[in-house]
Coordinates of C-alpha atoms and ligand atoms in Angstrom, one line a residue:
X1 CA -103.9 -109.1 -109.6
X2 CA -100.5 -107.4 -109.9
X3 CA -98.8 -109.2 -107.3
X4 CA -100.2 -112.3 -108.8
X5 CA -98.5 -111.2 -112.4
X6 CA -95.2 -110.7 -110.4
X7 CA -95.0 -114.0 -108.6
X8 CA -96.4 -116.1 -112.2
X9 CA -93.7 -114.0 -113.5
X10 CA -90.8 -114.8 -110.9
X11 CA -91.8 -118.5 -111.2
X12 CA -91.4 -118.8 -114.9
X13 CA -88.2 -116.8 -114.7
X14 CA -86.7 -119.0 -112.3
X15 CA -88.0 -122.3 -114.7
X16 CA -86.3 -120.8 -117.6
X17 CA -83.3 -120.2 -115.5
X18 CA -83.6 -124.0 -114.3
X19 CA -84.0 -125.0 -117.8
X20 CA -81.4 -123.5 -119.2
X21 CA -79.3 -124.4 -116.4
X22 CA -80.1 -128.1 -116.9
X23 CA -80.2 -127.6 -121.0
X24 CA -76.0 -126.4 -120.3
X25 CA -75.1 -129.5 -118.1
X26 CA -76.2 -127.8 -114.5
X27 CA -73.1 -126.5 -113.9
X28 CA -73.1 -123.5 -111.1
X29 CA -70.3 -121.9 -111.6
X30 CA -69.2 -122.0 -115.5
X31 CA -66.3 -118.9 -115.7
X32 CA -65.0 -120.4 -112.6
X33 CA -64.8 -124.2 -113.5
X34 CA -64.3 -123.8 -117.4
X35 CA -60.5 -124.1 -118.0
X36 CA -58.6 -123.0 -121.0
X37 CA -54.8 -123.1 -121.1
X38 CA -52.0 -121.6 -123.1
X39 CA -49.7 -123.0 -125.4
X40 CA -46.6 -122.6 -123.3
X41 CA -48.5 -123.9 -120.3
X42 CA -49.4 -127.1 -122.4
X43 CA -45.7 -127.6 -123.5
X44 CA -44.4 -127.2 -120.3
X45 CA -46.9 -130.2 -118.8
X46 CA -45.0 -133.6 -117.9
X47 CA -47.3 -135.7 -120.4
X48 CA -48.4 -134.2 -122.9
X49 CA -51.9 -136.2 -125.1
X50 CA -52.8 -134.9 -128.0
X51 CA -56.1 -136.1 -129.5
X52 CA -56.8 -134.9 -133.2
X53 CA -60.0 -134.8 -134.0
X54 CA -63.4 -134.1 -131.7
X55 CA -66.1 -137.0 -133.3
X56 CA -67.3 -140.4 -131.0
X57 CA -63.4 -141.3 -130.6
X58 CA -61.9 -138.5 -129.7
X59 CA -64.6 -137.6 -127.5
X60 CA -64.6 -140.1 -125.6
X61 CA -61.3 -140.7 -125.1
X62 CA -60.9 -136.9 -123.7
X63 CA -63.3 -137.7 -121.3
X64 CA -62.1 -140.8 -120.1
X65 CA -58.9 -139.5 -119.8
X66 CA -60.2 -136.6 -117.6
X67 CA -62.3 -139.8 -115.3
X68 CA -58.8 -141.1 -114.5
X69 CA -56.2 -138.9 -114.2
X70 CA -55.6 -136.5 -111.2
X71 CA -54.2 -133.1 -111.0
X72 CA -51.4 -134.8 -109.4
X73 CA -50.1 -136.5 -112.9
X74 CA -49.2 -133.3 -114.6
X75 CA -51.0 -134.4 -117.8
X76 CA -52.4 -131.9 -120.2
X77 CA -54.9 -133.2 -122.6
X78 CA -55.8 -130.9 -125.8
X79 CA -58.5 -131.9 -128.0
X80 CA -57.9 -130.4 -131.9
X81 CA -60.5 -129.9 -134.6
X82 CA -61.5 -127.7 -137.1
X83 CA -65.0 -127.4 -136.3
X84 CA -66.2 -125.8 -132.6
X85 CA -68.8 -128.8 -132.8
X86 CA -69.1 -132.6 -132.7
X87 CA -71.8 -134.2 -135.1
X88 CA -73.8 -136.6 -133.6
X89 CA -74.4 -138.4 -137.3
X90 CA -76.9 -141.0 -136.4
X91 CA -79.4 -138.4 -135.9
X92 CA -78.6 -136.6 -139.4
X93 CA -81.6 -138.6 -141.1
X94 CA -83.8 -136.9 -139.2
X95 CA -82.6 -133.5 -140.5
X96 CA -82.7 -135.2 -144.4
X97 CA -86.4 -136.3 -143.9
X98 CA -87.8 -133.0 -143.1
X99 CA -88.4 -133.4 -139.1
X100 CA -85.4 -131.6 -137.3
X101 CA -82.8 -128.5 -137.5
X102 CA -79.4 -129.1 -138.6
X103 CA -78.5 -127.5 -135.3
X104 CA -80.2 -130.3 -133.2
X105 CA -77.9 -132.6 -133.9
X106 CA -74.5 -130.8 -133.8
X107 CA -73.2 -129.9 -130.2
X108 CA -70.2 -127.6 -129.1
X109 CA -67.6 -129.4 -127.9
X110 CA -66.6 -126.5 -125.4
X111 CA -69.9 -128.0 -123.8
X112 CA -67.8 -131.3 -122.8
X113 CA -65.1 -129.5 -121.5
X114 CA -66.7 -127.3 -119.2
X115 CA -65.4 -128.5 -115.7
X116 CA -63.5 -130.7 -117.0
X117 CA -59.9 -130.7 -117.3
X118 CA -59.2 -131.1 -121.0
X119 CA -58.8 -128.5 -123.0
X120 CA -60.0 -127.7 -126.9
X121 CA -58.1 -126.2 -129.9
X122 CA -59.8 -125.6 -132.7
X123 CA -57.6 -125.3 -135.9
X124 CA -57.0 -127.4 -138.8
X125 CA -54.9 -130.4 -138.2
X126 CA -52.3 -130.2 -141.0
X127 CA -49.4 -132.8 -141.0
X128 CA -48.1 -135.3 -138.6
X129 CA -44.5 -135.9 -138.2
X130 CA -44.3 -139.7 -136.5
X131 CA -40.3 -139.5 -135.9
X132 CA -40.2 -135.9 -134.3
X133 CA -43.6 -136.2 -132.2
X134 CA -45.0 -133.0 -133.1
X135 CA -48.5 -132.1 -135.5
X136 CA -48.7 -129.0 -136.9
X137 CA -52.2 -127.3 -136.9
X138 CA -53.5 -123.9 -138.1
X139 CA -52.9 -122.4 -135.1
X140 CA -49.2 -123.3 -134.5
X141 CA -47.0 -126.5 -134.0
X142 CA -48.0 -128.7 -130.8
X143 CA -45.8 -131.7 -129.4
X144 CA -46.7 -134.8 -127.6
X145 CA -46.1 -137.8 -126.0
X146 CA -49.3 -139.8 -126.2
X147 CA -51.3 -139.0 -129.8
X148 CA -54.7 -140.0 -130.5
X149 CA -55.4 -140.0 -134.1
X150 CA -59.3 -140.0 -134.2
X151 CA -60.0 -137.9 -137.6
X152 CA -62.5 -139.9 -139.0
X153 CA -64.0 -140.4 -142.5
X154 CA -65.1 -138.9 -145.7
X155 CA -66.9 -141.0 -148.2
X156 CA -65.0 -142.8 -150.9
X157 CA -66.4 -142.2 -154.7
X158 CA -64.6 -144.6 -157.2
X159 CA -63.5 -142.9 -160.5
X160 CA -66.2 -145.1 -162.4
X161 CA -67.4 -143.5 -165.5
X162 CA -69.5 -140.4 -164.2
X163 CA -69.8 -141.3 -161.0
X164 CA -67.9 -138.1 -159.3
X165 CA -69.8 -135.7 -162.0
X166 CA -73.0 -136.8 -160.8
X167 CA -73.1 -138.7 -157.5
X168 CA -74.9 -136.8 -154.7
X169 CA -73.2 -137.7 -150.9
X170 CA -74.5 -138.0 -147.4
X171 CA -71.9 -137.1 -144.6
X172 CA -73.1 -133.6 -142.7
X173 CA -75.7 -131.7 -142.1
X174 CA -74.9 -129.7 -145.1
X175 CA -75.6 -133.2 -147.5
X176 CA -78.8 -133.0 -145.9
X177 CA -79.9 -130.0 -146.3
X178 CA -79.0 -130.4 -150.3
X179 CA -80.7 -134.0 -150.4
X180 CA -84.3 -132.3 -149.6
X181 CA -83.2 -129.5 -152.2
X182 CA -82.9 -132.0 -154.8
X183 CA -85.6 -133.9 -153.8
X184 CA -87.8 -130.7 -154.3
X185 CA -85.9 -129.9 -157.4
X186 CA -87.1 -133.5 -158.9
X187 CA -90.8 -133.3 -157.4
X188 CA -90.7 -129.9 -158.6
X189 CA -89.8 -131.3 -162.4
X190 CA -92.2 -134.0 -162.1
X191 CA -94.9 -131.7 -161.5
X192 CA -94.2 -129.4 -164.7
X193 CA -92.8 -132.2 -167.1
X194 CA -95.6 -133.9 -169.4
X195 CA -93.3 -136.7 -170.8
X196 CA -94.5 -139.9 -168.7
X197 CA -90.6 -141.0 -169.1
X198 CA -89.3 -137.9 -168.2
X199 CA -91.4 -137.4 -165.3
X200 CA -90.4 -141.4 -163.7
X201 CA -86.5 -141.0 -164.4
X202 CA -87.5 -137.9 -162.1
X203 CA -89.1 -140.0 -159.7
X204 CA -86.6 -143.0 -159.7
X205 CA -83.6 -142.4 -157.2
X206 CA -80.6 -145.0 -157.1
X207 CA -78.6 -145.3 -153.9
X208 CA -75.3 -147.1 -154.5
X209 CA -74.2 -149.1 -151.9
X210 CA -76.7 -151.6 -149.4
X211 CA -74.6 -150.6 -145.9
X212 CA -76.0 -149.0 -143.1
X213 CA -75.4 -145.8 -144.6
X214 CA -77.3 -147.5 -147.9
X215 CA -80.4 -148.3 -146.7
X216 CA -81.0 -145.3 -144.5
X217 CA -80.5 -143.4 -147.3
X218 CA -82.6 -145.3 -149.5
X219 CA -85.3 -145.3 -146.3
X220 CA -84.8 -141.2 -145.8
X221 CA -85.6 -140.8 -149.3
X222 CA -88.7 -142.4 -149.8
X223 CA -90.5 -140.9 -146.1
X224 CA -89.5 -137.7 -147.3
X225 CA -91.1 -138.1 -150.7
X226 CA -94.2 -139.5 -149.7
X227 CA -94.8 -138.4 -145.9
X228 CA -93.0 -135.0 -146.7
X229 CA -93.4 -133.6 -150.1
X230 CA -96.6 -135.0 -151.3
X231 CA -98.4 -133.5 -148.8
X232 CA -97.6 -130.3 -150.7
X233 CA -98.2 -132.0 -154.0
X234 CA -101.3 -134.1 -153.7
X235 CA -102.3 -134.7 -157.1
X236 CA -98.5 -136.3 -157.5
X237 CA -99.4 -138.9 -155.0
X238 CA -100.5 -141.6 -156.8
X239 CA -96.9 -141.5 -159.0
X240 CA -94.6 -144.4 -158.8
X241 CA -92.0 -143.0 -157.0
X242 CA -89.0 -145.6 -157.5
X243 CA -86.1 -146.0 -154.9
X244 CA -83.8 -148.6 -155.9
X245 CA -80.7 -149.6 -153.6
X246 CA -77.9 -151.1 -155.6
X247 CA -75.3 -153.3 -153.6
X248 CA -72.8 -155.3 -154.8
X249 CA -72.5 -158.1 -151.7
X250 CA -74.9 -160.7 -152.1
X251 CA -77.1 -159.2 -148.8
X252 CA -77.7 -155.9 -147.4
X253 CA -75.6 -154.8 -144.6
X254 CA -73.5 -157.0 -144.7
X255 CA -71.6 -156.4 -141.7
X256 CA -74.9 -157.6 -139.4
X257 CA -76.2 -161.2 -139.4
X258 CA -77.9 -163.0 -141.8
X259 CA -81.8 -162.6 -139.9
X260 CA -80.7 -158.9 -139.9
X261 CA -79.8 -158.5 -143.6
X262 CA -83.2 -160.2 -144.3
X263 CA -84.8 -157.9 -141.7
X264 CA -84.0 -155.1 -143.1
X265 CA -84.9 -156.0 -146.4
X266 CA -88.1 -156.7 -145.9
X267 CA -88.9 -153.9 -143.9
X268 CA -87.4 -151.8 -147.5
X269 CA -89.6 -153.3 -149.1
X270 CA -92.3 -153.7 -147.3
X271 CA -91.8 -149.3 -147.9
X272 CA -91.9 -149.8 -151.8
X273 CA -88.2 -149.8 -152.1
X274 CA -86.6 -151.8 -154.8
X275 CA -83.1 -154.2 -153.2
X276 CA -80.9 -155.0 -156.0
X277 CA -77.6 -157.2 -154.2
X278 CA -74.9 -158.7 -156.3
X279 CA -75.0 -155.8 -158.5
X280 CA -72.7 -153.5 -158.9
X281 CA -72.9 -149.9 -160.4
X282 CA -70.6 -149.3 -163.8
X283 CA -71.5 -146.0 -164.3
X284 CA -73.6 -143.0 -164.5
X285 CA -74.7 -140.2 -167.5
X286 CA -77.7 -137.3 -166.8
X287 CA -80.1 -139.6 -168.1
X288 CA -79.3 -143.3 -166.5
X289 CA -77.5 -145.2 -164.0
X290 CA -75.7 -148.3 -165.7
X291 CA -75.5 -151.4 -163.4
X292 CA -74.5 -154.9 -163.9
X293 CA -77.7 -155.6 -163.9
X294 CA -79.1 -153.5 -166.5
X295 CA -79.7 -149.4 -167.2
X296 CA -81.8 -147.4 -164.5
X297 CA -83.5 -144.4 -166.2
X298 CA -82.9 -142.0 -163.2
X299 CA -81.8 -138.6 -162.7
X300 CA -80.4 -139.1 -159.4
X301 CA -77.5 -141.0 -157.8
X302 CA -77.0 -141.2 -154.5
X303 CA -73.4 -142.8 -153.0
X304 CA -73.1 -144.3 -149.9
X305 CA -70.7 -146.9 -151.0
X306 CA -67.4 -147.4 -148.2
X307 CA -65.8 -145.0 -146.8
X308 CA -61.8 -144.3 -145.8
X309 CA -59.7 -141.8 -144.0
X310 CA -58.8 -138.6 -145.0
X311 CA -55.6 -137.6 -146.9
X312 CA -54.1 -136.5 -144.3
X313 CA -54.2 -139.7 -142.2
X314 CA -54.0 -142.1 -145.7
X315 CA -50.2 -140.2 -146.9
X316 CA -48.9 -141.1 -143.3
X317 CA -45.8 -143.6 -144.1
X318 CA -47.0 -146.4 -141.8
X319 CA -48.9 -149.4 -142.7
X320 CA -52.7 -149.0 -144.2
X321 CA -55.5 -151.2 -144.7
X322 CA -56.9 -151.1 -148.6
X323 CA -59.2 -148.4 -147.8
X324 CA -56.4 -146.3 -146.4
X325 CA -57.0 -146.9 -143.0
X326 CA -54.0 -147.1 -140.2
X327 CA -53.6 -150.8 -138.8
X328 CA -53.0 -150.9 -135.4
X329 CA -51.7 -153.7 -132.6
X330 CA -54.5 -155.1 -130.1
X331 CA -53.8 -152.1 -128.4
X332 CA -54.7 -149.9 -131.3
X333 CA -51.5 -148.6 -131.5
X334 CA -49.5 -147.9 -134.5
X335 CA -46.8 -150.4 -135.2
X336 CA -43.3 -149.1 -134.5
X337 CA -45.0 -146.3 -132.9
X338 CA -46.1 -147.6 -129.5
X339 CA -47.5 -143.8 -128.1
X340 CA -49.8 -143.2 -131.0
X341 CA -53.1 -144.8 -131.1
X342 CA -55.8 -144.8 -133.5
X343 CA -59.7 -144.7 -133.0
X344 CA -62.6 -144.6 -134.9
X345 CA -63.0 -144.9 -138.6
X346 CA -59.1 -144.0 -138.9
X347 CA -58.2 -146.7 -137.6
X348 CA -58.3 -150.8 -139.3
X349 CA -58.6 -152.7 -135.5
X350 CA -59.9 -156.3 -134.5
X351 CA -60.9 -157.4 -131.6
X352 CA -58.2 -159.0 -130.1
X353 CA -59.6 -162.3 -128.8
X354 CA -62.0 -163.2 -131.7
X355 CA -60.0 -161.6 -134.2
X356 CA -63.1 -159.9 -135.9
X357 CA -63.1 -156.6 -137.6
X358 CA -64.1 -153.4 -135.6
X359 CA -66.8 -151.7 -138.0
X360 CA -66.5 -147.8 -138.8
X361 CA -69.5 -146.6 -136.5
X362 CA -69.6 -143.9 -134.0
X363 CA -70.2 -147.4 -131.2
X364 CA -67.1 -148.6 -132.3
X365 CA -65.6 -145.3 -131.9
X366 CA -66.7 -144.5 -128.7
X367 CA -65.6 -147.9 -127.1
X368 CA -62.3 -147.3 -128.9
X369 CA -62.0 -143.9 -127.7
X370 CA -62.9 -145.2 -124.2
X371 CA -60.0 -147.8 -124.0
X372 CA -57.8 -145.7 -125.6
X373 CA -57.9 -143.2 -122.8
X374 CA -57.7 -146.1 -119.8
X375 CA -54.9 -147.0 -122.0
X376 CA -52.9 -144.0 -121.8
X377 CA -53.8 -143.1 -117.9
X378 CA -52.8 -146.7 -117.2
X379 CA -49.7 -145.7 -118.8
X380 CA -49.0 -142.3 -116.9
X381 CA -49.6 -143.9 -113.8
X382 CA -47.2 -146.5 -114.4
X383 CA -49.6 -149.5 -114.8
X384 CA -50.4 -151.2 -118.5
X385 CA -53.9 -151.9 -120.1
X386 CA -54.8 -155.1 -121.2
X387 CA -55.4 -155.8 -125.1
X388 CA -58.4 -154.0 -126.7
X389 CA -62.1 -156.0 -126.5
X390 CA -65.0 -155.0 -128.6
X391 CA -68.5 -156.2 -127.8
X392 CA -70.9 -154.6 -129.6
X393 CA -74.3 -153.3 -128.0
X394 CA -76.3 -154.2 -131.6
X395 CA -77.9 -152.7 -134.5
X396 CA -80.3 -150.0 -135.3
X397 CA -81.9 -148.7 -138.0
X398 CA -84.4 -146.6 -139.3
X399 CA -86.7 -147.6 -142.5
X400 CA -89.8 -145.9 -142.8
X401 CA -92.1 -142.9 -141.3
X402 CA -92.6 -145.4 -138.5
X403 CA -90.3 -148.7 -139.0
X404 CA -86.9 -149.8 -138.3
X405 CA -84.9 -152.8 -137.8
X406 CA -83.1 -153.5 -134.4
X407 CA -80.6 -156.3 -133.4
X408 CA -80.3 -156.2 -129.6
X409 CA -78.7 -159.2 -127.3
X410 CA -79.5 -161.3 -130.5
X411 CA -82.8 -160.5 -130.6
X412 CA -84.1 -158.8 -133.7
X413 CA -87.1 -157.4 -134.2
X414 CA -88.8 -154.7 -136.8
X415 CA -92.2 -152.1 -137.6
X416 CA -93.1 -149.8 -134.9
X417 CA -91.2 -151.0 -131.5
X418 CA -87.4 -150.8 -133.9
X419 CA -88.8 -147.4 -135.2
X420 CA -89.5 -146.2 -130.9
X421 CA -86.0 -147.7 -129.8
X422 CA -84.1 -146.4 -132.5
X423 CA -86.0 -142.7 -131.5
X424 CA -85.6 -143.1 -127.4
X425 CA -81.6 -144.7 -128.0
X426 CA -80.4 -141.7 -130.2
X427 CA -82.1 -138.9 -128.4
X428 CA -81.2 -140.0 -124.9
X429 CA -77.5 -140.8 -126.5
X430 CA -76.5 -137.5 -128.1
X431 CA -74.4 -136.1 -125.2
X432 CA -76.4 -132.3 -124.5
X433 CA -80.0 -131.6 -122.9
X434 CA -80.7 -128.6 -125.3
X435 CA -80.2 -131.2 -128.1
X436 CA -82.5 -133.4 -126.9
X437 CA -85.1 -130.9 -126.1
X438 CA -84.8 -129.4 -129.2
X439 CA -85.4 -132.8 -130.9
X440 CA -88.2 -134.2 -129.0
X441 CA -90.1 -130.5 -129.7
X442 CA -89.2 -130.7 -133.8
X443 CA -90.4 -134.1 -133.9
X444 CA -93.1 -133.1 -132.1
X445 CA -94.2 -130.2 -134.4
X446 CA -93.0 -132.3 -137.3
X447 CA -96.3 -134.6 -136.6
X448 CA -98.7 -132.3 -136.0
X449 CA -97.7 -129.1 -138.3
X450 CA -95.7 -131.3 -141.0
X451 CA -92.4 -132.1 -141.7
X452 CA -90.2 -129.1 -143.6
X453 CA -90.6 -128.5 -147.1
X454 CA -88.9 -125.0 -147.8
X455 CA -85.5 -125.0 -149.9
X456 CA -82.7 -123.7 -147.9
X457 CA -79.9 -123.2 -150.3
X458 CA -76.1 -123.4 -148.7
X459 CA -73.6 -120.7 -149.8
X460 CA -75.4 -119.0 -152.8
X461 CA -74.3 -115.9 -154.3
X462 CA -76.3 -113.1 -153.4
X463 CA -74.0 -110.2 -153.9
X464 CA -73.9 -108.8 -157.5
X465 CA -70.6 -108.1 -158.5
X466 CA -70.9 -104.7 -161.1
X467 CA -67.2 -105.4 -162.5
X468 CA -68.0 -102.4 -164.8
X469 CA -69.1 -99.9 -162.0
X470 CA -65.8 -101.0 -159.7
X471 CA -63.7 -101.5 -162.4
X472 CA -64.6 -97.0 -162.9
X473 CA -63.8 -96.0 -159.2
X474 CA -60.9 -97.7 -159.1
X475 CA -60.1 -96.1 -162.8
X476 CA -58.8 -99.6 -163.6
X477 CA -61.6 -99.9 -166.4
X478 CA -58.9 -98.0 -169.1
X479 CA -60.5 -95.7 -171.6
Ligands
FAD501 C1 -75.1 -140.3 -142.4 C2 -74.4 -141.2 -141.4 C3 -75.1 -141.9 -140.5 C4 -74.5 -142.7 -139.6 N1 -75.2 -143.4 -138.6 C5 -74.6 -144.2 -137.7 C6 -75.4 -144.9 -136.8 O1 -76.6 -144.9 -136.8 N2 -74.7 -145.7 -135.8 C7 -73.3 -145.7 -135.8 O2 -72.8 -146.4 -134.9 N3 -72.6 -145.1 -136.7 C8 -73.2 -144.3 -137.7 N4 -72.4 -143.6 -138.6 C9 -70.9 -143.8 -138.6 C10 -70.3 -142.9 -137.6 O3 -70.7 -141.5 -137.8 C11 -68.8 -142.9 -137.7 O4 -68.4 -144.3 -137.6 C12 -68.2 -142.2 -136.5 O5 -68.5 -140.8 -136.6 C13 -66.7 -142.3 -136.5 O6 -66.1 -141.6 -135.4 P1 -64.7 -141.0 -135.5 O7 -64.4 -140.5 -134.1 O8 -63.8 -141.9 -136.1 O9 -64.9 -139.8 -136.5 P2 -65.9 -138.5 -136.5 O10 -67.0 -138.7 -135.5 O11 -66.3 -138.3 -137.9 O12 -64.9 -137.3 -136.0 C14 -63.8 -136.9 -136.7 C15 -63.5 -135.5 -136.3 O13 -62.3 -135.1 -136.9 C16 -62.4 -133.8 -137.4 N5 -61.4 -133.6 -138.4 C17 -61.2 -134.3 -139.5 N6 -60.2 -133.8 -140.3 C18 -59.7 -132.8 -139.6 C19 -58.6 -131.9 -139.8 N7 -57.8 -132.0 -140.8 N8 -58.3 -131.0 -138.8 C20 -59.1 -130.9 -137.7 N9 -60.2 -131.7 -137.5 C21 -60.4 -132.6 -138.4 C22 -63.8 -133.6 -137.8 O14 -64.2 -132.3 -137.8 C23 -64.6 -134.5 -136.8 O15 -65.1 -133.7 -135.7 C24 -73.0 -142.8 -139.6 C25 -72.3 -142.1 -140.5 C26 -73.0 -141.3 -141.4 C27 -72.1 -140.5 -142.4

């Protein structure tokens, strides 16, 4: 019996091992194999490529870089950010409506570069000074002689009247936690408020903006509500809950075909959500949402509206797009500045035979961040790359507790099979096995024990602060 014990032991051992093994990229030898290298040592290499920022784009172009060059070029390749870990965004509604952990969908970058022969910096990226080569970051000055700019987006909020007092935003795992908070805050009001108006404007939630962003938002809210929240709330369940999206082109996503935008509107409303296009938002108070169109009594605003570069990319003195973002050559180069390239939502590229815009999504990225690093080895090894090509892979998107719209080789299709392919694409995508475990097992217990419904507030105060007590010991308190 004992010895049976020990062996059912030593087997399960050696499975976790092999799990956690394969969860960490199966690599034998980590301490040996995972390469870290000083400043002085990165100064000193022969070309030096500095990528700023570790999203889709800079990502990828680190690791294509490390496909291609040899120990023999003397190139050192250092990856800055200001965050140990790369968001995998797609996956974020999943978080919002209840089913996964804001950890599942974050992974450390240190996990890329283990065996690989790039190396990470995390520190804050603070200023980049085009004529003398050289960023400074947090953590000291660094030099270079290729640059990838890859720092991505945050969401633009236009100074419309109340809009930044009261618009709610979705960009990281953080704005998701908060959007389930609120939507338990309003739930919560509708349950104690007896005013029939007061209890709808609690139940009607505007999303501004009908982009991809738009409408997932707009989806996320409504699963969470009714397949999330009301089964804590049952007698609330036969409340109109209203979503309306508000977007001011004359079809939803807009960047997608035609049978897409229509797609994808249906499948909304098919959900109970309300698609107002052509209309634009003109401003906001705690009691309404004012649109072209007419007042929304509402409560909550939620922006998803464009989005642009940050500050520190939008001040650089080169030439910028409207929404501040850097225009580059058809080698997504800067002009005038031939070894600095841009990628991802930075960046204002075109495909360079068509001429059509690149849209700001982590595919775009990642194909951007893939040239750009074939780009620069070509360079090091003496060869050139030919102009930049984007052919996107199609359109996904999820619009329901179990529908979705996808546009694949120019086939679109929507309900259950978009909802499954969204699912398998994203979770096979994000770049790390523990991820995916840990997805497919939340989802998992998210359909048979329910989705999440406890508040989890970010960075409240817990700590009373007795001024009168500390102001005594230090005998600062006079008298
Ligand atoms: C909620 C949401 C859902 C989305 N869903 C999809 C989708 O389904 N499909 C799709 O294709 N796209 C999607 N996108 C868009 C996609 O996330 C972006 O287009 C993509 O992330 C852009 O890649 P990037 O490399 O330019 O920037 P990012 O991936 O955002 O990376 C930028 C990096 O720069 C770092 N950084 C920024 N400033 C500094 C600084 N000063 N110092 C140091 N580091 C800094 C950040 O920490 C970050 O790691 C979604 C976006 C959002 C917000």
């Amino acid at each position: 019996m004992l010895k049976r014990l020990l062996v059912g032991g030593a087997v399960l051992g050696g499975a976790a091992v092999l799990a956690r093994r394969l969860a960490s990229g199966g690599d034998s030898d980590d301490r040996a194999r995972h390469v870290s290298q000083t400043p002085e040592e990165y100064r000193g290499a022969r070309h030096r490529v500095l990528i700023l920022g570790a999203g889709f784009g800079g990502v990828s172009a680190a690791l294509e870089l490390d496909r291609r060059l040899s120990a023999a070029d003397d190139a050192s390749v250092l990856v800055v950010d200001r965050d140990n870990s790369m968001l995998f965004t797609p996956l974020l509604w999943t978080v919002a409506d209840g089913r996964s952990n804001p950890n599942d969908v974050v992974v450390p970058i240190r996990n890329f570069q283990r065996g690989r022969r790039y190396h990470v910096l995390q520190a804050n990226v603070e200023a980049i000074d085009l004529e003398n080569r050289v960023v400074r970051t947090s953590a000291g000055d660094r030099p270079y002689d290729h640059l990838v700019i890859a720092l991505g987006s945050v969401t633009v909020v236009p100074g419309l009247p109340g809009l930044r007092e009261h618009a709610r935003l979705f960009h990281t795992p953080a704005d998701a936690l908060e959007l389930r908070n609120h939507l338990i805050d309003a739930i919560e009001a509708a349950h104690s408020l007896q005013d029939p108006e007061e209890r709808a404007a609690w139940l009607t939630f505007v999303v501004g903006g009908g982009g991809d962003t738009g409408v997932e938002l707009a989806a996320t809210i409504m699963t969470y509500i009714r397949a999330g929240l009301f089964a804590e709330y049952p007698w609330l369940a036969s409340e109109s809950v209203r979503v309306v999206v508000v977007g001011r082109a004359d079809r939803l996503v807009p960047m997608s075909s035609p049978r897409a935008s229509r797609e994808v509107q249906r499948a909304l409303e098919g959900e109970g959500i309300e698609v107002m296009t052509g209309v634009s938002v003109e401003g906001v108070t705690d009691r309404a949402v004012k649109t072209s169109r007419g007042d929304i009594p509402s409560r909550t605003i939620f922006w998803a509206a464009g989005v642009a570069p940050p500050p520190l990319v939008r001040d650089l003195p080169v030439e910028h797009a409207k929404n501040g973002a850097l225009i580059v050559d058809d080698h997504l180069r800067l002009k005038g500045y031939p070894e600095v390239y841009v990628v991802g939502d930075s960046a204002w590229a075109f495909d360079s035979a068509t001429g059509t815009g690149i849209p700001p999504t982590a595919q775009a990225a990642e194909h951007e961040g893939r040239y750009v690093g074939q780009a620069i080895a070509a360079e090091i090894t003496g060869r050139g790359a030919p102009p930049f090509r984007f052919a996107p892979r199609g359109h996904l998107a999820l619009l329901g507790t179990r529908t979705g719209v996808a546009e694949v080789g120019g086939v679109t299709f929507s309900g259950l099979p978009a909802w499954a392919l969204w699912h398998g694409y994203y979770v096979s995508h994000i770049p790390a096995w523990r991820n995916r475990v840990r997805l497919l097992t939340d989802w998992l217990a998210a359909e048979i024990t329910g989705r999440e419904t406890s508040q989890l507030r970010l960075g409240r105060d817990t700590v009373w602060k007795d001024e009168a007590a500390l102001a005594r010991e230090t005998g600062s308190g006079g008298g």
